[in-house]
Amino acid sequence: MTDTTEARTPDSRPTGGLSAQYQPGEVEQLRYERWVSEGYFSADPKSEKPAFTIVIPPPNVTGSLHVGHALDHTIQDTLVRLKRMQGFEVLWLPGMDHAGIATQNVVERKLAEQQLSRHDLGREKFVEKVWEWKAESGGAILGQMRRLGDSVDWSRERFTMDEGLSRAVQTIFKRLYDDELIYRANRIINWCPRCLTALSDIEVEHTDDEGELVSIRYGEGENAIVVATTRAETLLGDTAVAVHPDDERYKHLIGTEVELPLTGRRIPIIADEHVDPAFGTGAVKVTPAHDPNDFEIGQRHDLPSLTVMDERAVITVPGPFQGLDRYEARPAVVAALREQGRIVAEKRPYLHSVGHCSRCKTTVEPRLSLQWFVKTGPLAQAAGDAVRDGRVTIEPAELSKRYFAWVDNMHDWCISRQLWWGHRIPVWYGPAGEVVCVGPDEQPPSGEGWRQDEDVLDTWFSSGLWPFSTLGWPERTPELEKFYPTSVLVTGYDILFFWVARMMMFGLYAVRDSDGSGVQPFNVVNLHGMVRDQFGKKMSKSFGNVVDPLDWINRYGADATRFTLARGANPGSDVPISEEWCQGSRNFCNKLWNATRFALMNGATVEGDLPPSSELGALDRWILSRLQHTVAEVNEQFDSYEYAKVCDTLYHFAWDDVCDWYVELSKPVLAQDTPEAARTRRVLGHVLDQLLRLLHPVIPFVTEELWIALTGGETLMRAAWPAVDHAYVDDAAEEELAALQKVVTEVRRFRSDQGLKPSQRVSAALTGLGNVGIDTHEPLIRSLARLDAPGADFTATATLAVTGGITVDLDTRGAIDVAAERARLEKDRAAAEKEATQCRAKLGNESFIGKAPEQVVTKIKDRLVTAEADLVRIAAALEALPAA
RNA sequence: GGGCGCGUAGCUCAGUGGGAGAGCACCCGCCUUACAAGCGGGGGGUCGUAGGUUCGAAACCUACCGCGCCCACCA
């Protein structure tokens, strides 16, 4: 780290103690520690201020935070810092998720490196190992959150397996059980033969996989029927063949029996609407124990369910196939069938949708098994209604359609998992198989032979309680009273179903108002997209485009990293980032640093009242007016969660308006020691003060450092959010400065066209400024355009036709590059001619005059006048040019 | 199979009924006393295609083409 401490001591005044470049490393850690030690992040439930609450989407304790978390946290930190400045009592509650299957898999993989399985350790020892891992991984995550600048209330950190949260899990399980919204049943569920556990529907990912369709003849002679299947091995568990009731080909067979090959069993041919007569042969083998559809058919027709595979998907039926894995059994069964001449049509490739375990990608095996379920009907109904009736809004609104599609078609939710890491199901079974569900305040039965359910709950069961379990529910704590419902939930659209919908169901069920109605867990769901690379590609390790947020923080600073992420974060849209863009953000932070440095070197101040508009020159009135517009715009953009637009607005205000124009234009004024200069120093101090406030939510570190240097205040975190002051909205000043900018730009273009270096001074006469009322700014224009310095080494004559109604004569008395100037004028003339032609065409169109609004017509007329004036002036200028 | 969304400058994206924009990249010129992590200037787009509505369409409607995502029990 470079040693700039000396340069930054308070007595090196002229620069306000600021070095020439912003060094994030020297600022961030110290600032963060101070914020924590001063208690700026702490939330007080006894506060009189209105509450603003965000609970963090708890990261899984499976590793460290990735750049997607960095985006998620940046948005939340931006919101909570904004709300603190706006006067809310803010709680941003941190914590982590035990992430059942995901974490168990991580620890199992680590054990596998030592040739150990969890069974070698036993349940108790294994769970101990996972806790060790949690301590390690959790610590890393907390460190990353500090580096990002997360202003979370550390005193309220929670973990889904904390005692209090476990109590919440047991409480709601008991209530749901008593309300008959939790039940146990033998159902066909998604089973992962590798993780050896049941999975819920959304834990299954479907991909289109290549399969092979074979046609098999069941039965003999007239009774024979041909079925098509991709899963020949499940034939061993067939208990029927189904056809469509209206299928003429098979009508005569309905109600008869056929012989099931390889088994000697006879199975019925049944009619069921589910069968699509157009697919395959129009006849389906029915395996109720190993296919969800077939299970349904089996239920409707009272068919037996024959389980032919164990939990590892190995055939259990005695005989030649016993002991074969499902993929070994498939060709073996086909081969045996072929031997018997049963294969009617050989294998043909067939693309079909296959489910995979979302954690390990193993092909899911539908399996009949005894599991616990949540009856989702009434809960999902309430979750949908809360959005439908507007108690909860989803940002962006388009995503609520997806939400409805899901909650309105939800199946019952399988919540038991055959894992060791998680909340154990609070149910005991007696010696005679009796079931007792025990709540947190009850003792398990003490008699002989009682044992607790071995399974744990789906991880989303406990994270679904997060918005209130973290606040002390089921107790009515002061925290719950003050901070529930939470204000905004910020998360990626990818877990809308996994998490958001579950929180809605549980929150509305568990937390009750005084009148007994359910209270939504949050008022707004702010969904962001996925972080992608600069070409919009998904980040993946194999593609090598993964960004580690810590790496960027180390090299460019937390603020630059945050700004890069926030700059792409509009509701619901994916966020492309690249290292180059992060460098740009770093540059922006440095720009602010140097602007403040300039201000301090030139005596900018925040002391005393801001002079009233009437005492200020056009320049000061202009920047103050721009500031008011910026504040108004940023407020609107924050209200609609358009962080990218907030960043864009502030970036351009800071860089273009403040740095490129206001600072440059104020230099001549600030060089003086006049009352006007004093007023400008006050305005400059004010503008920077306000700008730093506006940027603080997004880039807290550099703004804090600069604001303290500028104002001598204690912390920007407790400064008030800027308000629009209409007394400083000044259209006249904005028009005046716009004209000035155009003139300066035009002269600069002329200089550039003429190949004049900045160091070359031009002796010039400026005329025509009074046409647009900016004659008083002539010295400023000269200063910015580098005109008329003593010892000028270039003289020329030119007429600059500035488009937009402004014309300026620049008399530079001498030879110029005639060819360059002619080219420029010809180009301008072409543009003006095109403009004039277009306007005339419009104005000559009777329909246009008759139907267009008056303002539009007036505007076009003005444009025509301008263009014609430009043409006259350009013609004169061309005339005046010496011949080539 | 159902649903949603997107095609605007080389890249990433704003703009949603009245003069085509930004950032980055690119070209030219500059160490101009806050900043070379900077300053000034510039080039570049028949707004996916074809119809339609309108005085007027990048924007609204229809169809098509291309891309992406989500859901789904097609054997």
Short mmCIF file of C-alpha atoms (C1' of nucleotides) in Angstrom, two decimals, chain A residues 12-20 593-604 670 681 684 710, chain B residues 33-35:
data_model
loop_
_atom_site.label_atom_id
_atom_site.label_comp_id
_atom_site.label_asym_id
_atom_site.label_seq_id
_atom_site.Cartn_x
_atom_site.Cartn_y
_atom_site.Cartn_z
CA SER A 12 -1.73 19.91 4.36
CA ARG A 13 -4.77 22.10 3.81
CA PRO A 14 -4.91 23.22 0.21
CA THR A 15 -6.02 19.76 -0.93
CA GLY A 16 -8.10 19.15 2.14
CA GLY A 17 -5.75 16.33 2.94
CA LEU A 18 -6.70 14.38 -0.15
CA SER A 19 -4.08 12.66 -2.26
CA ALA A 20 -4.20 12.87 -6.05
CA TRP A 593 -12.36 12.36 -5.35
CA ASN A 594 -10.64 14.92 -7.51
CA ALA A 595 -13.67 17.14 -7.86
CA THR A 596 -13.84 17.32 -4.08
CA ARG A 597 -10.14 17.90 -3.96
CA PHE A 598 -10.54 20.80 -6.35
CA ALA A 599 -13.36 22.20 -4.26
CA LEU A 600 -11.29 22.07 -1.10
CA MET A 601 -8.32 23.66 -2.81
CA ASN A 602 -10.57 26.49 -3.89
CA GLY A 603 -12.24 27.18 -0.61
CA ALA A 604 -15.60 25.53 -1.18
CA LEU A 670 -12.99 31.27 -7.96
CA ARG A 681 -17.67 28.75 -3.08
CA LEU A 684 -19.87 24.56 -5.00
CA LEU A 710 -15.63 18.56 2.78
"C1'" U B 33 -2.12 24.71 -12.67
"C1'" A B 34 -8.66 18.77 -9.40
"C1'" C B 35 -8.06 14.38 -12.03
#
